[in-house]
Short mmCIF file of C-alpha atoms in Angstrom, two decimals:
data_model
loop_
_atom_site.label_atom_id
_atom_site.label_comp_id
_atom_site.label_asym_id
_atom_site.label_seq_id
_atom_site.Cartn_x
_atom_site.Cartn_y
_atom_site.Cartn_z
CA ALA A 1 0.00 0.00 0.00
CA ARG A 2 1.15 3.50 -0.79
CA PRO A 3 1.96 5.40 2.41
CA ARG A 4 -0.45 8.19 3.25
CA VAL A 5 1.10 11.52 2.38
CA GLY A 6 1.46 13.77 5.36
CA TYR A 7 4.49 15.19 7.08
CA PHE A 8 4.38 17.75 9.76
CA TYR A 9 7.11 19.48 11.58
CA THR A 10 7.31 19.09 15.26
CA GLY A 11 10.03 18.93 17.83
CA LYS A 12 7.65 16.97 19.98
CA THR A 13 6.65 13.38 20.41
CA GLY A 14 3.05 12.28 20.74
CA ALA A 15 3.55 11.96 24.46
CA GLN A 16 4.69 15.55 24.75
CA LEU A 17 1.72 16.77 22.74
CA LEU A 18 -0.51 14.92 25.17
CA THR A 19 1.25 16.37 28.16
CA ASP A 20 0.92 19.85 26.68
CA LYS A 21 -2.78 19.28 26.12
CA ILE A 22 -3.42 18.04 29.64
CA LYS A 23 -1.48 20.98 31.05
CA LYS A 24 -3.91 23.46 29.54
CA ILE A 25 -6.91 22.11 31.42
CA GLN A 26 -7.90 24.06 34.50
CA VAL A 27 -10.05 23.09 37.47
CA GLN A 28 -12.85 25.37 36.23
CA ASP A 29 -13.10 23.41 32.96
CA TYR A 30 -14.18 20.21 34.73
CA GLN A 31 -15.42 21.12 38.22
CA SER A 32 -18.82 20.14 39.63
CA ILE A 33 -21.33 22.06 41.72
CA PRO A 34 -20.50 21.88 45.45
CA VAL A 35 -23.02 20.64 48.00
CA VAL A 36 -22.73 22.42 51.34
CA VAL A 37 -24.31 22.02 54.77
CA ASN A 38 -24.24 24.30 57.79
CA GLU A 39 -21.94 23.27 60.63
CA ASN A 40 -24.88 22.98 63.01
CA VAL A 41 -26.94 20.42 61.08
CA SER A 42 -27.07 16.91 62.55
CA VAL A 43 -25.08 13.98 61.22
CA TYR A 44 -28.41 12.37 60.34
CA ASP A 45 -29.46 15.35 58.22
CA ALA A 46 -26.04 15.43 56.54
CA ILE A 47 -26.40 11.76 55.57
CA CYS A 48 -29.85 12.53 54.12
CA THR A 49 -28.42 15.47 52.16
CA MET A 50 -25.67 13.22 50.81
CA PHE A 51 -28.28 10.76 49.52
CA LEU A 52 -30.62 13.41 48.16
CA GLU A 53 -27.84 15.21 46.30
CA ASP A 54 -26.08 11.95 45.42
CA VAL A 55 -22.57 13.14 46.24
CA GLY A 56 -19.74 11.44 48.09
CA THR A 57 -18.48 14.54 49.93
CA LEU A 58 -20.20 17.48 51.63
CA PHE A 59 -18.54 20.79 52.43
CA VAL A 60 -19.40 22.41 55.75
CA VAL A 61 -19.85 26.16 56.08
CA ASP A 62 -20.49 28.60 58.92
CA GLU A 63 -23.20 31.28 59.22
CA GLN A 64 -21.23 33.52 56.84
CA SER A 65 -21.09 30.71 54.22
CA LEU A 66 -17.35 30.33 54.71
CA LEU A 67 -15.66 26.92 54.50
CA VAL A 68 -15.05 25.36 57.90
CA GLY A 69 -15.04 21.60 57.21
CA VAL A 70 -15.38 18.59 54.94
CA LEU A 71 -17.51 15.45 55.43
CA SER A 72 -16.75 12.30 53.47
CA ARG A 73 -18.94 9.18 53.25
CA LYS A 74 -16.27 7.55 55.36
CA ASP A 75 -16.64 10.18 58.12
CA LEU A 76 -20.40 9.72 58.14
CA LEU A 77 -20.17 5.92 58.09
CA ARG A 78 -17.75 6.01 61.03
CA ALA A 79 -20.16 8.20 63.00
CA SER A 80 -23.13 6.02 62.11
CA ILE A 81 -21.66 2.88 63.67
CA GLY A 82 -20.91 4.76 66.91
CA LYS A 83 -23.14 4.62 69.95
CA GLN A 84 -24.48 8.16 69.70
CA GLU A 85 -27.85 9.27 68.40
CA LEU A 86 -27.21 10.64 64.87
CA THR A 87 -29.95 13.25 65.09
CA SER A 88 -28.30 14.86 68.12
CA ILE A 89 -24.66 15.17 66.94
CA PRO A 90 -23.90 18.30 64.88
CA VAL A 91 -21.58 17.70 61.92
CA HIS A 92 -18.92 20.07 63.26
CA ILE A 93 -18.08 17.39 65.85
CA ILE A 94 -17.11 14.78 63.26
CA MET A 95 -15.96 16.79 60.22
CA THR A 96 -12.40 17.29 59.03
CA ARG A 97 -11.81 20.94 59.87
CA MET A 98 -9.67 23.86 58.75
CA PRO A 99 -6.67 24.07 58.57
CA ASN A 100 -6.56 20.33 57.74
CA ILE A 101 -8.61 20.73 54.56
CA THR A 102 -7.02 20.45 51.14
CA TYR A 103 -8.60 22.94 48.76
CA CYS A 104 -7.85 24.40 45.34
CA HIS A 105 -8.59 27.40 43.13
CA ARG A 106 -10.40 27.58 39.78
CA GLU A 107 -7.30 28.50 37.81
CA GLU A 108 -5.17 25.59 39.00
CA LEU A 109 -4.33 22.75 36.63
CA LEU A 110 -6.69 19.80 36.88
CA ILE A 111 -3.78 17.39 36.54
CA ASP A 112 -2.15 18.86 39.67
CA ILE A 113 -5.38 18.32 41.60
CA ALA A 114 -5.55 14.74 40.26
CA GLN A 115 -2.12 14.17 41.78
CA VAL A 116 -3.23 15.66 45.12
CA LEU A 117 -6.32 13.38 45.18
CA ILE A 118 -4.01 10.38 44.74
CA GLU A 119 -1.32 11.50 47.19
CA LYS A 120 -3.71 12.48 49.98
CA GLN A 121 -6.07 9.56 49.27
CA ILE A 122 -9.15 11.77 49.24
CA ASP A 123 -12.23 11.61 47.04
CA ALA A 124 -13.05 15.28 46.55
CA ILE A 125 -11.49 18.72 46.92
CA PRO A 126 -13.42 21.98 47.38
CA VAL A 127 -12.74 24.72 44.86
CA VAL A 128 -12.58 27.99 46.79
CA LYS A 129 -12.50 31.73 46.26
CA LYS A 130 -10.63 33.84 48.76
CA VAL A 131 -12.64 36.66 50.34
CA ASP A 132 -11.68 38.98 53.19
CA ALA A 133 -13.17 36.85 55.95
CA GLY A 134 -12.08 33.43 54.68
CA LEU A 135 -12.85 30.99 51.86
CA GLU A 136 -16.05 30.71 49.85
CA VAL A 137 -16.83 27.34 48.26
CA VAL A 138 -17.41 27.73 44.52
CA GLY A 139 -16.90 24.20 43.20
CA ARG A 140 -15.95 20.59 43.75
CA VAL A 141 -13.37 18.38 42.03
CA THR A 142 -13.67 14.60 42.39
CA LYS A 143 -12.15 11.51 40.81
CA THR A 144 -15.33 11.43 38.72
CA ASN A 145 -14.31 14.73 37.09
CA ILE A 146 -10.85 13.30 36.39
CA THR A 147 -12.34 10.11 34.94
CA LYS A 148 -14.59 12.22 32.68
CA LEU A 149 -11.54 14.13 31.47
CA LEU A 150 -9.73 10.93 30.54
CA VAL A 151 -12.76 9.66 28.61
CA ALA A 152 -13.00 13.02 26.79
CA LEU A 153 -9.26 12.94 25.98
CA ALA A 154 -9.55 9.43 24.57
CA HIS A 155 -12.42 10.54 22.36
CA ASP A 156 -10.47 13.61 21.30
CA GLU A 157 -13.12 15.95 22.69
CA VAL A 158 -10.73 18.23 24.56
CA LEU A 159 -9.71 21.65 23.16
CA ALA B 1 16.73 30.56 18.18
CA ARG B 2 17.50 27.86 15.66
CA PRO B 3 14.61 25.42 15.39
CA ARG B 4 15.32 21.95 16.71
CA VAL B 5 15.92 19.59 13.83
CA GLY B 6 13.46 16.75 13.81
CA TYR B 7 10.86 15.67 11.32
CA PHE B 8 8.96 12.49 11.63
CA TYR B 9 6.48 10.87 9.39
CA THR B 10 3.04 10.33 10.65
CA GLY B 11 -0.45 10.40 9.27
CA LYS B 12 -1.65 11.17 12.74
CA THR B 13 -2.27 14.21 14.87
CA GLY B 14 -1.17 14.46 18.49
CA ALA B 15 -4.71 13.74 19.60
CA GLN B 16 -4.78 10.52 17.59
CA LEU B 17 -1.46 9.42 19.06
CA LEU B 18 -2.91 9.97 22.50
CA THR B 19 -6.05 8.06 21.67
CA ASP B 20 -3.93 5.20 20.31
CA LYS B 21 -1.87 5.20 23.49
CA ILE B 22 -4.89 5.12 25.78
CA LYS B 23 -6.41 2.33 23.70
CA LYS B 24 -3.50 0.01 24.46
CA ILE B 25 -4.04 0.09 28.21
CA GLN B 26 -5.88 -2.88 29.62
CA VAL B 27 -7.67 -3.36 32.92
CA GLN B 28 -4.87 -5.64 34.15
CA ASP B 29 -2.31 -2.83 33.75
CA TYR B 30 -4.01 -0.65 36.37
CA GLN B 31 -6.28 -2.85 38.50
CA SER B 32 -6.18 -3.05 42.30
CA ILE B 33 -6.47 -6.00 44.66
CA PRO B 34 -10.13 -6.83 45.41
CA VAL B 35 -11.44 -6.99 48.97
CA VAL B 36 -14.13 -9.64 49.43
CA VAL B 37 -16.48 -10.66 52.25
CA ASN B 38 -18.67 -13.72 52.61
CA GLU B 39 -22.41 -13.19 52.01
CA ASN B 40 -23.19 -14.25 55.58
CA VAL B 41 -21.08 -11.69 57.45
CA SER B 42 -22.99 -8.93 59.22
CA VAL B 43 -23.33 -5.39 57.92
CA TYR B 44 -21.38 -4.27 60.98
CA ASP B 45 -18.46 -6.57 60.14
CA ALA B 46 -18.53 -5.45 56.51
CA ILE B 47 -18.25 -1.81 57.60
CA CYS B 48 -15.27 -2.73 59.81
CA THR B 49 -13.63 -4.56 56.88
CA MET B 50 -14.16 -1.51 54.69
CA PHE B 51 -12.35 0.67 57.25
CA LEU B 52 -9.57 -1.83 57.92
CA GLU B 53 -8.86 -2.36 54.24
CA ASP B 54 -9.54 1.28 53.41
CA VAL B 55 -11.60 0.62 50.29
CA GLY B 56 -14.84 2.18 49.05
CA THR B 57 -16.39 -1.02 47.69
CA LEU B 58 -16.51 -4.63 48.90
CA PHE B 59 -17.30 -7.63 46.72
CA VAL B 60 -19.49 -10.34 48.22
CA VAL B 61 -18.81 -14.02 47.54
CA ASP B 62 -20.53 -17.30 48.41
CA GLU B 63 -19.02 -20.41 50.03
CA GLN B 64 -17.39 -21.35 46.70
CA SER B 65 -15.73 -17.89 46.47
CA LEU B 66 -17.94 -16.95 43.54
CA LEU B 67 -19.19 -13.39 43.07
CA VAL B 68 -22.74 -12.89 44.33
CA GLY B 69 -22.89 -9.19 45.25
CA VAL B 70 -21.35 -5.75 45.63
CA LEU B 71 -21.44 -3.42 48.65
CA SER B 72 -20.68 0.28 48.26
CA ARG B 73 -20.12 2.81 51.05
CA LYS B 74 -23.50 4.19 50.05
CA ASP B 75 -25.20 0.80 50.59
CA LEU B 76 -23.61 0.48 54.03
CA LEU B 77 -24.42 4.07 54.99
CA ARG B 78 -28.07 3.55 53.99
CA ALA B 79 -28.25 0.40 56.14
CA SER B 80 -26.56 2.13 59.06
CA ILE B 81 -29.21 4.84 59.40
CA GLY B 82 -31.98 2.23 59.36
CA LYS B 83 -33.64 0.93 62.49
CA GLN B 84 -32.11 -2.54 62.47
CA GLU B 85 -29.24 -3.83 64.55
CA LEU B 86 -26.19 -3.86 62.21
CA THR B 87 -24.62 -6.89 63.86
CA SER B 88 -27.69 -9.01 63.08
CA ILE B 89 -28.26 -8.22 59.37
CA PRO B 90 -26.18 -10.31 56.92
CA VAL B 91 -24.78 -8.35 53.97
CA HIS B 92 -26.70 -10.44 51.41
CA ILE B 93 -29.86 -8.61 52.53
CA ILE B 94 -28.57 -5.18 51.51
CA MET B 95 -26.04 -5.85 48.72
CA THR B 96 -26.52 -5.24 45.02
CA ARG B 97 -26.80 -8.77 43.68
CA MET B 98 -26.22 -10.69 40.47
CA PRO B 99 -27.39 -10.23 37.72
CA ASN B 100 -27.44 -6.49 38.50
CA ILE B 101 -23.67 -6.26 38.92
CA THR B 102 -21.48 -4.61 36.33
CA TYR B 103 -18.18 -6.48 36.01
CA CYS B 104 -15.27 -6.62 33.59
CA HIS B 105 -12.41 -8.85 32.45
CA ARG B 106 -8.64 -8.33 32.70
CA GLU B 107 -8.17 -7.94 28.96
CA GLU B 108 -10.73 -5.18 28.49
CA LEU B 109 -9.61 -1.63 27.75
CA LEU B 110 -9.34 0.56 30.83
CA ILE B 111 -10.83 3.48 28.93
CA ASP B 112 -14.01 1.47 28.23
CA ILE B 113 -14.32 0.71 31.94
CA ALA B 114 -13.80 4.41 32.72
CA GLN B 115 -16.78 5.15 30.50
CA VAL B 116 -18.88 2.49 32.26
CA LEU B 117 -18.00 3.97 35.70
CA ILE B 118 -19.26 7.36 34.47
CA GLU B 119 -22.38 6.08 32.72
CA LYS B 120 -23.54 3.83 35.54
CA GLN B 121 -22.43 6.28 38.25
CA ILE B 122 -20.56 3.63 40.20
CA ASP B 123 -17.28 3.85 42.10
CA ALA B 124 -15.76 0.44 41.46
CA ILE B 125 -16.12 -2.56 39.16
CA PRO B 126 -15.01 -6.11 39.98
CA VAL B 127 -12.58 -7.73 37.56
CA VAL B 128 -13.68 -11.35 37.12
CA LYS B 129 -12.51 -14.62 35.66
CA LYS B 130 -15.12 -17.01 34.31
CA VAL B 131 -15.04 -20.51 35.79
CA ASP B 132 -17.48 -23.38 35.32
CA ALA B 133 -19.62 -22.56 38.33
CA GLY B 134 -19.68 -18.77 37.96
CA LEU B 135 -17.37 -15.77 38.33
CA GLU B 136 -14.23 -15.53 40.44
CA VAL B 137 -13.17 -12.04 41.57
CA VAL B 138 -9.57 -11.34 40.53
CA GLY B 139 -9.35 -7.54 40.71
CA ARG B 140 -10.99 -4.19 41.25
CA VAL B 141 -11.09 -1.08 39.04
CA THR B 142 -12.00 2.25 40.62
CA LYS B 143 -11.92 5.92 39.69
CA THR B 144 -8.67 6.03 41.67
CA ASN B 145 -7.08 3.69 39.12
CA ILE B 146 -8.32 5.91 36.29
CA THR B 147 -7.01 9.04 38.04
CA LYS B 148 -3.61 7.35 38.47
CA LEU B 149 -3.56 6.55 34.76
CA LEU B 150 -4.20 10.18 33.83
CA VAL B 151 -1.41 11.36 36.13
CA ALA B 152 0.95 8.78 34.60
CA LEU B 153 -0.04 9.83 31.07
CA ALA B 154 0.61 13.48 31.88
CA HIS B 155 4.06 12.58 33.20
CA ASP B 156 4.70 10.43 30.15
CA GLU B 157 5.15 7.30 32.24
CA VAL B 158 2.89 5.07 30.16
CA LEU B 159 4.29 2.50 27.66
#
C-alpha cells in the first residue's frame, strides 16, 4: 500500500503533545457544583443530604457561608456505627476541619489536583475563592471529574 | 533561536497518538487488589472490613468464592441509618446482587471501563474470571485507578 502523504514538523513526540494538552486544562473546565451544609446540622441530616444530592463529599460552612469543614462518606459511616444518636450530633463534631482541609482554586491545573487526590487519598477537593473573611466554596473536584476528562481525551473531545 | 531539527512521518495528529496510546491500556495494567467478604457476614463486620482495608467497595462471595454481590459505602451508609441492629443483618440482605452487577475482564480496555464507571455512576467494578460454576473475583477497578492513569499519562510514564 502507498503510504499516506502527510508530514508535519514538530520537535515533539506524541507523548509531549498529550502532556501539553493536559497541562492546559484548568479546574474550572471540569469542576462540579458543590453541595454544602451548615456546621450545626445533625449527622443524620447530613447523611440525608448526601443521599438526596447523590454526592460522596459534603462541604461544611459557617453562618457567613465560609468553608469550615469537609464530610466524606467515610466520616459519616464512622459516625453512624458509633453509639451516639445521629440526630443529636452536629456535623462540626465529626468533620475534618480547617486548617486540615485540602482545597484548590479555579485556575489551577486539573492534573495537579488529580495528583493531590491520589497523594492524599481523598475523594473530593473543594474549589474555593478567597474573600476577606475566609474561603467561599465555589466548586468541587472529584475523581469522577478526572475520569470524565480521561474519557473526553480518549475521544479527542478536549480543546 | 535555531529550530530543533526533527521531522517524523506520521499520518496522525497528536490527539490521535494519544487516543492510540490510551487504547492500548488494559484493565490488568491498572487494576487493584479486590477486597471480598462472605455473604453471611454482618453489615457491621462489613463496615469494619471496609475501614480496615480502606476501600470504598466490597465484593461479596458465596461459600465457593464466587461473586454474588457488591457493597458500596453508600449501601452500608443507607443500612446504618436504618432501624435494624447492624450486627444481626447479613450483607446479602442489603447488597446489590447478580445479575445487577457490572463487572469486567482483565483484557478489556481501561478506557471502556472508565466510561462504564461514568455512565452507571458507580465507584468500582469487579474484575472477574469465568469458571465453570460462575465468576471468580480477581481484581478491582476504581476511579482512583483511572485518576492514576491520567497522572501517569501526563508525566509520560505510560508504555
